mmCIF file of C-alpha atoms in Angstrom:
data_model
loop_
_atom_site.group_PDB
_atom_site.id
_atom_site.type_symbol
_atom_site.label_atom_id
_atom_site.label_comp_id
_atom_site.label_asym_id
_atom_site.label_seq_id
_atom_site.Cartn_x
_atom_site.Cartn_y
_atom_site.Cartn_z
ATOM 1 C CA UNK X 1000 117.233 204.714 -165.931
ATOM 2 C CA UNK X 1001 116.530 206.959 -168.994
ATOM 3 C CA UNK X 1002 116.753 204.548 -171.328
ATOM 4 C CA UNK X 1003 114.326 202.067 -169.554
ATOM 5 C CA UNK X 1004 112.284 205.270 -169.455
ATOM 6 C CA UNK X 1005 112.625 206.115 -172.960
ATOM 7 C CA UNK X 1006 112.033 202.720 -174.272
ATOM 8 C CA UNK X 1007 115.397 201.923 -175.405
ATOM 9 C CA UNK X 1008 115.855 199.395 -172.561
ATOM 10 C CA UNK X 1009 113.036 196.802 -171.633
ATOM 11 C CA UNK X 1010 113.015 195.885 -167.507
ATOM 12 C CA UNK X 1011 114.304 192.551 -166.865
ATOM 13 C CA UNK X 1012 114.025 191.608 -163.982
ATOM 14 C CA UNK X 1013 111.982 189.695 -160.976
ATOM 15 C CA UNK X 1014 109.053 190.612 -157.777
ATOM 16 C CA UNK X 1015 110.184 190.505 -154.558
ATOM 17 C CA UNK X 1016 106.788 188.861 -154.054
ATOM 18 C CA UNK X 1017 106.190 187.936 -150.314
ATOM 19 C CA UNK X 1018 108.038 190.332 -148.341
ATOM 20 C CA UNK X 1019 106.326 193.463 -147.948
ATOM 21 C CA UNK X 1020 103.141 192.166 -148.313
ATOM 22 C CA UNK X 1021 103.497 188.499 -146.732
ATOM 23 C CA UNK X 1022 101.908 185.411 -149.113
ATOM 24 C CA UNK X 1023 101.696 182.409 -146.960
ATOM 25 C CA UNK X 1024 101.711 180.079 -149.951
ATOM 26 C CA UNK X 1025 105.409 181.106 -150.854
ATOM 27 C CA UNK X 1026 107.044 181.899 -147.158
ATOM 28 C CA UNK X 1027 104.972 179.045 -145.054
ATOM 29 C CA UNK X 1028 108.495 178.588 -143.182
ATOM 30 C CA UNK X 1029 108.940 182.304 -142.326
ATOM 31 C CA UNK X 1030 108.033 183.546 -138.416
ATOM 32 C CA UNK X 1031 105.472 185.658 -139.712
ATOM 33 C CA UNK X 1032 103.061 182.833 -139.327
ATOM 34 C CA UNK X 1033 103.786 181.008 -136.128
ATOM 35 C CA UNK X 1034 100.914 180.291 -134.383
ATOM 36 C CA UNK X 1035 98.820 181.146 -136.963
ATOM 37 C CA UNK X 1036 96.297 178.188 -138.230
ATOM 38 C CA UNK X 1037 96.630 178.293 -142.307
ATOM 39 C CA UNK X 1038 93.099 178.632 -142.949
ATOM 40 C CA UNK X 1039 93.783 182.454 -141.208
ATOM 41 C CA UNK X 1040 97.305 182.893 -141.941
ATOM 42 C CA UNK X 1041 96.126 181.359 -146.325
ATOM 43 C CA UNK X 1042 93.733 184.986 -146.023
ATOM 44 C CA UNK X 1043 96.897 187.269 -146.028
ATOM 45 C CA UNK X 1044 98.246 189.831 -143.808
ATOM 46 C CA UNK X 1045 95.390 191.469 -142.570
ATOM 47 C CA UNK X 1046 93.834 188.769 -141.425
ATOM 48 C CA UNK X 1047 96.770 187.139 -139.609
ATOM 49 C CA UNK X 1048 97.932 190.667 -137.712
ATOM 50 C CA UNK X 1049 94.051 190.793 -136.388
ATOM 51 C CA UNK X 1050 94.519 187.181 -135.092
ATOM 52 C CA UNK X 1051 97.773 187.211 -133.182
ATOM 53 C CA UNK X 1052 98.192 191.054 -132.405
ATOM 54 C CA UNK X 1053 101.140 193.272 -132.217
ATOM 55 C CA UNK X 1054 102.474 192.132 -129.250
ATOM 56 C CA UNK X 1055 103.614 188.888 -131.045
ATOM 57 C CA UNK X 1056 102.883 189.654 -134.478
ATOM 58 C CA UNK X 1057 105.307 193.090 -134.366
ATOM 59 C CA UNK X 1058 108.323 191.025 -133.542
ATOM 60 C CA UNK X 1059 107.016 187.773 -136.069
ATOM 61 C CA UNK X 1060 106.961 190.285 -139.300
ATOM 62 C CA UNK X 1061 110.016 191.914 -138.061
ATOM 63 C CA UNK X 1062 112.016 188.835 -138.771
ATOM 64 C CA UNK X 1063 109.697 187.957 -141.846
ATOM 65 C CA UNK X 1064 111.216 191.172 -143.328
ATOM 66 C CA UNK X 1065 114.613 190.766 -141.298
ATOM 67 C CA UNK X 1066 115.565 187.273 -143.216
ATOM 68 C CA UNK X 1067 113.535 186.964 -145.992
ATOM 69 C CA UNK X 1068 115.338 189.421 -148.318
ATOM 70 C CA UNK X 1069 118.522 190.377 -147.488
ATOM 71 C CA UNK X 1070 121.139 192.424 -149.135
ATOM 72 C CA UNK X 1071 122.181 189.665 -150.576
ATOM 73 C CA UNK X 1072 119.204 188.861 -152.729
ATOM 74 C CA UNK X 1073 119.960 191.833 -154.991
ATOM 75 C CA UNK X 1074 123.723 190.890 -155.512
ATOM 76 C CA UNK X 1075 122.174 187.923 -157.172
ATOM 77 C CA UNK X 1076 119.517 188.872 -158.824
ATOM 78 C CA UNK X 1077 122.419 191.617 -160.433
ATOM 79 C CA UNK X 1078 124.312 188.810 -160.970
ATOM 80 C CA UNK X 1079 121.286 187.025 -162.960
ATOM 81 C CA UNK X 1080 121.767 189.658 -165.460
ATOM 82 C CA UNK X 1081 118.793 191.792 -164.367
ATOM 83 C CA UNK X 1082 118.071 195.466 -163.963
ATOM 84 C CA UNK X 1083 114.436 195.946 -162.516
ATOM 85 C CA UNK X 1084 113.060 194.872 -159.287
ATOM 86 C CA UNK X 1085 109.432 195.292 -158.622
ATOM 87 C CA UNK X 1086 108.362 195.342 -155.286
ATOM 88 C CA UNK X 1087 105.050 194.607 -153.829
ATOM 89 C CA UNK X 1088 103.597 197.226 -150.672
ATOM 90 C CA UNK X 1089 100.605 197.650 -149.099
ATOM 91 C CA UNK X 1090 98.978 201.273 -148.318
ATOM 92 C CA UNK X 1091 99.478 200.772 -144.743
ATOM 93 C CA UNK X 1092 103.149 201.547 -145.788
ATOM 94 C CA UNK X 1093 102.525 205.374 -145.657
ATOM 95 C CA UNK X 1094 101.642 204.892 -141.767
ATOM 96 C CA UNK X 1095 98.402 207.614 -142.463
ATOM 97 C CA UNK X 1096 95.007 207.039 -143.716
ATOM 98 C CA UNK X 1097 93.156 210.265 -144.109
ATOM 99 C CA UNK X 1098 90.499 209.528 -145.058
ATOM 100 C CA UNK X 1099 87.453 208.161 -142.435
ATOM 101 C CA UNK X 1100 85.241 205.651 -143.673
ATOM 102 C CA UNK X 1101 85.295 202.297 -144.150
ATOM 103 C CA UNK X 1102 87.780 201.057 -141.584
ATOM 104 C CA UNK X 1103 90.071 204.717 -141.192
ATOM 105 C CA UNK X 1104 92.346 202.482 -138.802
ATOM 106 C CA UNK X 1105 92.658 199.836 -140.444
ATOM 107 C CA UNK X 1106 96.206 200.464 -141.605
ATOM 108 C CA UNK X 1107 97.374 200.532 -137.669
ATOM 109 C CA UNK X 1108 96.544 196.805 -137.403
ATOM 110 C CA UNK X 1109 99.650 195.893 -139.917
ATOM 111 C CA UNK X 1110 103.322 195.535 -138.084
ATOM 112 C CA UNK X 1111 104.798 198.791 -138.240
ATOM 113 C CA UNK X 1112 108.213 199.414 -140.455
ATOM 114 C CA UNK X 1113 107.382 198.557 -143.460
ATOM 115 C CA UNK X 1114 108.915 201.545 -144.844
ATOM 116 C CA UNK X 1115 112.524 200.987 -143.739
ATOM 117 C CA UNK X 1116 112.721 197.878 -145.812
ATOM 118 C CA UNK X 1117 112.150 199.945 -148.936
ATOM 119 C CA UNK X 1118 113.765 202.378 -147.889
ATOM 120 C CA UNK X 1119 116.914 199.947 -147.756
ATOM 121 C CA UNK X 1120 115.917 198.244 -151.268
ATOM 122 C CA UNK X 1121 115.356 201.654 -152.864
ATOM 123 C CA UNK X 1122 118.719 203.967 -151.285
ATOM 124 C CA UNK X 1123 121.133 201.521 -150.533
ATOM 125 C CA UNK X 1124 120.577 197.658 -151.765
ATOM 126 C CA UNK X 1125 119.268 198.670 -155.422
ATOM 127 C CA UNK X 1126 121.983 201.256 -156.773
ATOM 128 C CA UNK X 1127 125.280 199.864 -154.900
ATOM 129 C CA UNK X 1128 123.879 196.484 -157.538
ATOM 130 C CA UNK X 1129 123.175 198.582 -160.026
ATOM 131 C CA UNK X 1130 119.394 197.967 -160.328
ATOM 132 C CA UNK X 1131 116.168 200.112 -160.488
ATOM 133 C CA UNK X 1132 113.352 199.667 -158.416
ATOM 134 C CA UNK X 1133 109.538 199.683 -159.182
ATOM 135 C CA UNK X 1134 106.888 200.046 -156.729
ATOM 136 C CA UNK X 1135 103.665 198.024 -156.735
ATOM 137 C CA UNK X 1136 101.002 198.807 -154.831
ATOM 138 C CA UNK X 1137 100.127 195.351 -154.262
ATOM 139 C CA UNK X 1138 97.429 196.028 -151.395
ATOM 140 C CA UNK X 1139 95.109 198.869 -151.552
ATOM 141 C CA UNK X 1140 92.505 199.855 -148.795
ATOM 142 C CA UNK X 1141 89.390 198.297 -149.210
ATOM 143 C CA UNK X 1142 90.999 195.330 -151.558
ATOM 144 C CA UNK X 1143 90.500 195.794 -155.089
ATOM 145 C CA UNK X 1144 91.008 192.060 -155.583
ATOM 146 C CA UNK X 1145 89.443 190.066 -152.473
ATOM 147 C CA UNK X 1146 93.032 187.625 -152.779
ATOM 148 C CA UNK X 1147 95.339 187.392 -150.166
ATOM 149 C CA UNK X 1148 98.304 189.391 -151.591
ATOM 150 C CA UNK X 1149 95.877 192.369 -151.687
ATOM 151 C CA UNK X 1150 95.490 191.568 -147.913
ATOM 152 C CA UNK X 1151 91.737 191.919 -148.107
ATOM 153 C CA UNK X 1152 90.075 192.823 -144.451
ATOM 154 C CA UNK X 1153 87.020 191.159 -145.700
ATOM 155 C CA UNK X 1154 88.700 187.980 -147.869
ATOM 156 C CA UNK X 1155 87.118 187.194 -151.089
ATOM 157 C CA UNK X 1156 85.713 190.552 -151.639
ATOM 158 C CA UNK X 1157 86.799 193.431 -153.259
ATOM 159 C CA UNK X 1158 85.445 196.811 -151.937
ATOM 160 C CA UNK X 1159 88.223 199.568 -153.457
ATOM 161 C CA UNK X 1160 86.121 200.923 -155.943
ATOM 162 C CA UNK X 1161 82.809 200.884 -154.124
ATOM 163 C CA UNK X 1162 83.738 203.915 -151.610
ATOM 164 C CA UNK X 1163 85.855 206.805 -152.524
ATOM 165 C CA UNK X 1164 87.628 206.912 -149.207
ATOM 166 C CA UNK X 1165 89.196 203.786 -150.639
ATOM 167 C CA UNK X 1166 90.291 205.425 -153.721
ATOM 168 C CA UNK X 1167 91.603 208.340 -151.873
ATOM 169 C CA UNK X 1168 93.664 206.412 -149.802
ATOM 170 C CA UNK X 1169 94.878 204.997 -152.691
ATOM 171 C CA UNK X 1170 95.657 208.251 -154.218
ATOM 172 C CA UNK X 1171 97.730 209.725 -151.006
ATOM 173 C CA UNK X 1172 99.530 206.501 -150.989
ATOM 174 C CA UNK X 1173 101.011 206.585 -154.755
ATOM 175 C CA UNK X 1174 101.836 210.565 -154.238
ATOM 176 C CA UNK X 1175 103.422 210.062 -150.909
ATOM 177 C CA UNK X 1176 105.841 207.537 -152.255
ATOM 178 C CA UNK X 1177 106.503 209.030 -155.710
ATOM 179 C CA UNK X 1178 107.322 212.544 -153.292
ATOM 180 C CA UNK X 1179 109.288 210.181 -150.926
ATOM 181 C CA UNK X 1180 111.476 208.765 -153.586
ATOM 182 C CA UNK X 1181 111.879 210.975 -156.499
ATOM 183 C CA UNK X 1182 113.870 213.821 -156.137
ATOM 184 C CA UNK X 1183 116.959 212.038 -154.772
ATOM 185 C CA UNK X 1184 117.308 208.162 -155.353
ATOM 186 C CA UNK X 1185 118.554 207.162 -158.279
ATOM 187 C CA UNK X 1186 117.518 203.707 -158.202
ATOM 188 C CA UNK X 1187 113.869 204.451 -158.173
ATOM 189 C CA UNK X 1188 112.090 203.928 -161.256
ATOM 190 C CA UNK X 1189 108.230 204.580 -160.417
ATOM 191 C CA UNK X 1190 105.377 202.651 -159.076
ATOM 192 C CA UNK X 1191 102.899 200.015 -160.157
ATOM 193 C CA UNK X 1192 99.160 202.325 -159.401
ATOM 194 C CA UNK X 1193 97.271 199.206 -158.649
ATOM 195 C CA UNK X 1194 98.091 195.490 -158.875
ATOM 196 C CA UNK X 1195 95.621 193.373 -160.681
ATOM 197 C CA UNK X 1196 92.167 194.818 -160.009
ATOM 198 C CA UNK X 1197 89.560 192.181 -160.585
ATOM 199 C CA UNK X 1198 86.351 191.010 -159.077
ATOM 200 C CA UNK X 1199 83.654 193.560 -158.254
ATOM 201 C CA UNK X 1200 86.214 196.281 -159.574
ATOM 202 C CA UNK X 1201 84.445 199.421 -161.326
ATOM 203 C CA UNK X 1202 86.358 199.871 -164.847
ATOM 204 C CA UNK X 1203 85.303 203.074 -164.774
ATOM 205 C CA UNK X 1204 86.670 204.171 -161.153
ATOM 206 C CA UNK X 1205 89.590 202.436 -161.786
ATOM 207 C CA UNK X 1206 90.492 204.242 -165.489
ATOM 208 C CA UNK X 1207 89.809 207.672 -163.489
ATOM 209 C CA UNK X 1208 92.204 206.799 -160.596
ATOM 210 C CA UNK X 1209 94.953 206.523 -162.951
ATOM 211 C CA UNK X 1210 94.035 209.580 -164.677
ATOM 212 C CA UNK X 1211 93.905 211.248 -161.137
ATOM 213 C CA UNK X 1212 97.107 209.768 -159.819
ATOM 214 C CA UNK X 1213 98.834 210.666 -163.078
ATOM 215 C CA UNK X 1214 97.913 214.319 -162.704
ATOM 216 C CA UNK X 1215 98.551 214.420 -159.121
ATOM 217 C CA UNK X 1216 102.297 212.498 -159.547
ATOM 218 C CA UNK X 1217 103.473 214.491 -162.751
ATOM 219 C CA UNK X 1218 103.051 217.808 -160.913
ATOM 220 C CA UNK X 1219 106.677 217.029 -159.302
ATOM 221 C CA UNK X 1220 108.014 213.827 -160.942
ATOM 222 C CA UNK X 1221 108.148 212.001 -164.448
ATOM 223 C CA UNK X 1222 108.842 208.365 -162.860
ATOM 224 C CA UNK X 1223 107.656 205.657 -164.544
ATOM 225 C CA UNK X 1224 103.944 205.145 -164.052
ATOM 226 C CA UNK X 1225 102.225 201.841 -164.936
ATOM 227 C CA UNK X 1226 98.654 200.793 -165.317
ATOM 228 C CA UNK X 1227 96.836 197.570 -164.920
ATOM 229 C CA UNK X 1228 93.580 196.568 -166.573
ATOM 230 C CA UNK X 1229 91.262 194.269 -164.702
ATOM 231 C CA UNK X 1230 92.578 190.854 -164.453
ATOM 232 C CA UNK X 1231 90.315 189.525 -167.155
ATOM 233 C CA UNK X 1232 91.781 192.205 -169.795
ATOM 234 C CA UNK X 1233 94.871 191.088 -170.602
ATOM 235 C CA UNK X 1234 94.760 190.746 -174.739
ATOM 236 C CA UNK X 1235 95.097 193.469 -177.174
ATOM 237 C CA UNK X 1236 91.645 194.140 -177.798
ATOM 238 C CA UNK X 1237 90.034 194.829 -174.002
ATOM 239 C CA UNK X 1238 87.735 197.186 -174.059
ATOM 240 C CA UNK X 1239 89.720 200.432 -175.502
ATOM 241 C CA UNK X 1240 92.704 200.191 -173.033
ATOM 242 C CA UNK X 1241 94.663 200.396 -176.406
ATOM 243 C CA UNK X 1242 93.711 203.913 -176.819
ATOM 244 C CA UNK X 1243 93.955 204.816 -172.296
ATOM 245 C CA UNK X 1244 96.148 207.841 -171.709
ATOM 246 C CA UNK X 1245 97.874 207.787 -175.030
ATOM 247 C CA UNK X 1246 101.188 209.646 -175.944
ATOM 248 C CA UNK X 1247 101.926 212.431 -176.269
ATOM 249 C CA UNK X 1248 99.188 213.834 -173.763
ATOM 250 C CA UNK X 1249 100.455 211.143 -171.324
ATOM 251 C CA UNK X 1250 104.219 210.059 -171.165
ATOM 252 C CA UNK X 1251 105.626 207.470 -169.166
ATOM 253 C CA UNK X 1252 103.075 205.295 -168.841
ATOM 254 C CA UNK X 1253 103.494 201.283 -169.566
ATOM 255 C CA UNK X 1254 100.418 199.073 -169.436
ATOM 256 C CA UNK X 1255 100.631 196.386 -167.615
ATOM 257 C CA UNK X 1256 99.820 192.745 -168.389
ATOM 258 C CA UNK X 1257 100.412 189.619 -166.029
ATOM 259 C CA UNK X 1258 100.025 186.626 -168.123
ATOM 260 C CA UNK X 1259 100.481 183.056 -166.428
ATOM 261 C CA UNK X 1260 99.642 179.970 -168.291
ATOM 262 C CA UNK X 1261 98.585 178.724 -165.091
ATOM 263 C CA UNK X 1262 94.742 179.308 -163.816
ATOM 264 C CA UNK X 1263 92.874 178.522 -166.969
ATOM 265 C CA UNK X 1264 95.500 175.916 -168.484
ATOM 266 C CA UNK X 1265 95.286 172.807 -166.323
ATOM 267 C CA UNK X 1266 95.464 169.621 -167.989
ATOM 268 C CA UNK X 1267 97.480 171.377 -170.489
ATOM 269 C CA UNK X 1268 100.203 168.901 -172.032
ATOM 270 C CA UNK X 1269 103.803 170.862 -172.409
ATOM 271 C CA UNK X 1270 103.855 170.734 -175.915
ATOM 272 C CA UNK X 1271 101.016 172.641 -176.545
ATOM 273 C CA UNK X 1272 101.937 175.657 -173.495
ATOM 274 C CA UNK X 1273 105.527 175.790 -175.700
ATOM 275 C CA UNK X 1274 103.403 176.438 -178.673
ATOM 276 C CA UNK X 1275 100.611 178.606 -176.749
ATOM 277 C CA UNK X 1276 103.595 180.568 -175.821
ATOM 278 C CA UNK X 1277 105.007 180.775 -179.322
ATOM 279 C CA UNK X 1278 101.613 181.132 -180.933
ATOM 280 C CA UNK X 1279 98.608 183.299 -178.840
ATOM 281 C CA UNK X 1280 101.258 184.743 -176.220
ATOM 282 C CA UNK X 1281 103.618 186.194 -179.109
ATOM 283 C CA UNK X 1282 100.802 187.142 -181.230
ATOM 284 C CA UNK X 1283 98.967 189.088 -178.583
ATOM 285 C CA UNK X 1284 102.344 190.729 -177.378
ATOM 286 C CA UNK X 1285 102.634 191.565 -181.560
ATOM 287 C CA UNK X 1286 98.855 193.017 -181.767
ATOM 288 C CA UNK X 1287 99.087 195.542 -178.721
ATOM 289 C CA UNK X 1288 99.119 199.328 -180.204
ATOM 290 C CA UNK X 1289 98.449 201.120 -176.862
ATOM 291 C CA UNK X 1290 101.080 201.944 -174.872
ATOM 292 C CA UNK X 1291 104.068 200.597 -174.251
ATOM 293 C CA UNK X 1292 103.828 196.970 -172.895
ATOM 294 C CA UNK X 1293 105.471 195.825 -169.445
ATOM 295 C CA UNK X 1294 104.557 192.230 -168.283
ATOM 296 C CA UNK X 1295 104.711 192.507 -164.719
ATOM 297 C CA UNK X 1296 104.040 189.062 -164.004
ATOM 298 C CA UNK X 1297 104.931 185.800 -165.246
ATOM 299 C CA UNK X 1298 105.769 182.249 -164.656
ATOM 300 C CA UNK X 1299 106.974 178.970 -165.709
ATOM 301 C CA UNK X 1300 105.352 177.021 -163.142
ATOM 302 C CA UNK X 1301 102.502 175.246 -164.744
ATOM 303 C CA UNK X 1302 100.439 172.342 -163.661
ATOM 304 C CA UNK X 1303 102.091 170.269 -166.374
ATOM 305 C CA UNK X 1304 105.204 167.549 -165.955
ATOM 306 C CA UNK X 1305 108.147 169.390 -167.800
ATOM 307 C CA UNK X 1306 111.297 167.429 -168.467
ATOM 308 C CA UNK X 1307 114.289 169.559 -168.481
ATOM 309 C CA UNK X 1308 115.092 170.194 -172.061
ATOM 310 C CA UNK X 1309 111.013 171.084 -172.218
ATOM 311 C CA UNK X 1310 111.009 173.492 -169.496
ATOM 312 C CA UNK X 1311 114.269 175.657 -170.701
ATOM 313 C CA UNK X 1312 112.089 175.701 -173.932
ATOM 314 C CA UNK X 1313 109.330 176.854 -172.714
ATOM 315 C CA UNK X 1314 110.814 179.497 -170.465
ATOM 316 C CA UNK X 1315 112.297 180.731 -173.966
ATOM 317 C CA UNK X 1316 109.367 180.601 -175.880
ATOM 318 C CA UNK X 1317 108.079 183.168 -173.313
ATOM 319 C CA UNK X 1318 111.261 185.557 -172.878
ATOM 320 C CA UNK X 1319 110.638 185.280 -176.976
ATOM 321 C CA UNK X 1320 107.347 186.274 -176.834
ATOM 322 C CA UNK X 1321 108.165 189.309 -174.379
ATOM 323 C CA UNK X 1322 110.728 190.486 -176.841
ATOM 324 C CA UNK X 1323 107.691 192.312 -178.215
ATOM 325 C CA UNK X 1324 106.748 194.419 -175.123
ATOM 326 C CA UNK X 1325 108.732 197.639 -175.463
ATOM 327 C CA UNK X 1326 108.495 197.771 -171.701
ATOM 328 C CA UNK X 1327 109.780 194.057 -170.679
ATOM 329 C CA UNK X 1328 108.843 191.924 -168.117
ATOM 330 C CA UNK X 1329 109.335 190.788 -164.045
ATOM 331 C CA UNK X 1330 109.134 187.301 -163.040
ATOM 332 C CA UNK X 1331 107.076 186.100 -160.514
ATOM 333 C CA UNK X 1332 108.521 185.494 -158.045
ATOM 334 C CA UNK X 1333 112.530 185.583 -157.116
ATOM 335 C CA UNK X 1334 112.438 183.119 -154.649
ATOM 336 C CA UNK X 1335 110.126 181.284 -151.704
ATOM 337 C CA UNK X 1336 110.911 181.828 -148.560
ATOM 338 C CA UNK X 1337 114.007 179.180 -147.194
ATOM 339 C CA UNK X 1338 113.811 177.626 -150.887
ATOM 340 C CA UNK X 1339 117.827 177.407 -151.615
ATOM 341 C CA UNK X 1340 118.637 174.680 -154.032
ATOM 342 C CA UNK X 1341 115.032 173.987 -154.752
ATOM 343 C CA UNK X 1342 113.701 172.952 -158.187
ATOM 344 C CA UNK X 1343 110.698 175.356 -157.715
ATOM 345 C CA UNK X 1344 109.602 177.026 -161.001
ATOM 346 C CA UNK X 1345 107.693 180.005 -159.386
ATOM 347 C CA UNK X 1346 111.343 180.653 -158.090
ATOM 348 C CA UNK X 1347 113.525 182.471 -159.995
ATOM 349 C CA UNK X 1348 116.342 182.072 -158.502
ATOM 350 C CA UNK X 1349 116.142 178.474 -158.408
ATOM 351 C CA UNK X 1350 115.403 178.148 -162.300
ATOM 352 C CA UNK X 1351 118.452 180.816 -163.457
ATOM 353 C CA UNK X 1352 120.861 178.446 -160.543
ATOM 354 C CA UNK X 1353 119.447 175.442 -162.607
ATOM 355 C CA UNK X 1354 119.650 176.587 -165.765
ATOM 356 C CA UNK X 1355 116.067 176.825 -167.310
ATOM 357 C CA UNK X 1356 115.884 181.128 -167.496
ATOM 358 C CA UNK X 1357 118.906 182.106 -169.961
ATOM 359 C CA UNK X 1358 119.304 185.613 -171.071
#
């Protein structure tokens, strides 16, 4: 833990992407979205709890979270060599919102429980394997993304930094779950503030929520805090996010790039993603003089037609690349949902069973 905090030791390690905050694209064959048509169920959580209702939907996330990740899961993914897990949650985790406006009960239309799963990741799963957990918050109210893993109530539209009861929210939820967390579990590492703000996103509202929920976290803990720029600010020269919260004012702070050659990149042979990834992705990495890089995010899906020998290539031109962030990296995602023995690349676990991720 202190030397991941300290820098000595980059995070390695993989998202539990899809379980607290449910991604239909990546668990279409859990419960959660039985008799839900995909064009709701595609929108995200939200969206899908307002359709079917607690009295079915309680019981349908219940087992989502009951079978999805198990116990399991993290004796492989310690096995796979790694020592970070980040996990997605929503701010309907806290089970408050206090602050009216907007939609003040909008948090009460989720499945209830949320919290006992990471309470299980974070006190019992994590340290008996020996691996440290960070916290995203994947979901805040009001959606500061419009996608569906931000769960938007109003899909395709972000609204977080438009009304301070949003940011608020946003605020109690960090602070309630650095206080829930950080005086006795070892295996928690810090939280994520906000996962990958974008659309109608203010720059400035979001630069003084971090401030803010730096301040308001340090008065009591020193986990590790890290901050996202807006989605389209992820090279070394966006806006001055080099010189945000600098040490030694600020400590414990990574920023936090998710870099996919994905959206952006189609049509791109796989000769020239190795060398993008070799090249511009290494080079950028190289360049960065704020603080301490973490890639939270990445991938070696692509829309391209890797043969084997390629694809282990490419996968280490980008674990080369990441050598540069002081602050190291989680994979997107560890695995879909029912995907065993699958030759999925957005799994994790399928590409470390098969070979193509080698630490």
């Amino acid at each position: 833990m202190k030397d991941i905090k300290d820098g000595r030791v980059p995070m390695r390690g993989v998202n539990i992407g899809g379980w607290l905050v449910a991604e239909r694209w990546m668990t279409s064959a859990s419960p959660a979205w039985n008799g839900v048509p995909d064009t709701i169920a595609n929108l995200g959580e939200y969206k899908t709890m307002q359709y079917i209702g607690h009295a079915k939907g309680d019981m349908q996330f219940k087992q989502h979270r009951d079978t999805y990740i198990t116990e399991q899961d993290f004796r492989d993914i310690s096995a796979a060599k790694m020592n970070t897990v980040r996990i997605p949650v929503g701010y309907w985790i806290t089970g408050f919102d206090n602050h009216p406006g907007g939609d003040p009960n909008g948090w009460k239309v989720y499945a209830p429980g949320a919290i006992n799963y990471l309470d299980r990741a974070i006190r019992e799963w994590a340290p008996k394997y020996n691996l440290l957990v960070l916290i995203s918050l994947h979901a805040a109210k009001g959606s500061q993304n419009g996608n569906d893993h931000s769960s938007p109530a109003d899909p395709g539209k972000s609204h977080w930094s438009s009304y301070p009861e949003n940011v608020q929210n946003t605020l109690d939820a960090v602070e309630w779950l650095a206080k829930r967390y950080s005086t006795n579990d070892v295996a928690f590492l810090g939280i994520g503030l906000l996962n990958e703000p974008s659309g109608t996103t203010n720059e400035g509202v979001l630069k003084q929520y971090y401030y803010d929920a730096y301040g308001r976290i340090r008065l009591f803990s020193d986990c590790l805090l890290t901050v996202s720029p807006l989605l389209y600010q992820q090279g070394p020269y966006s806006s001055d996010w080099a010189s945000f919260m600098p040490p030694p004012q600020f400590h414990g702070v990574r920023h936090e790039w998710h870099r996919y050659q994905i959206w952006g990149y189609e049509g791109w042979s796989t000769d020239r993603l190795i060398s993008y990834a070799q090249n511009e992705l290494r080079n950028d990495i190289s360049e960065w003089k704020g603080n301490w890089l973490f890639i939270g995010e990445w991938s070696i899906a692509s829309s391209a037609s890797f043969n084997d020998y390629d694809l282990r290539l490419y996968a280490q031109a980008q674990i080369n690349a990441f050598k540069g962030a002081t602050g190291g990296w989680t994979y997107w995602t560890w695995k879909f949902y029912n995907d065993d023995g699958s030759m999925n690349a957005w799994s994790m676990k399928a590409m470390v069973n098969r070979g193509f991720i080698q630490l």
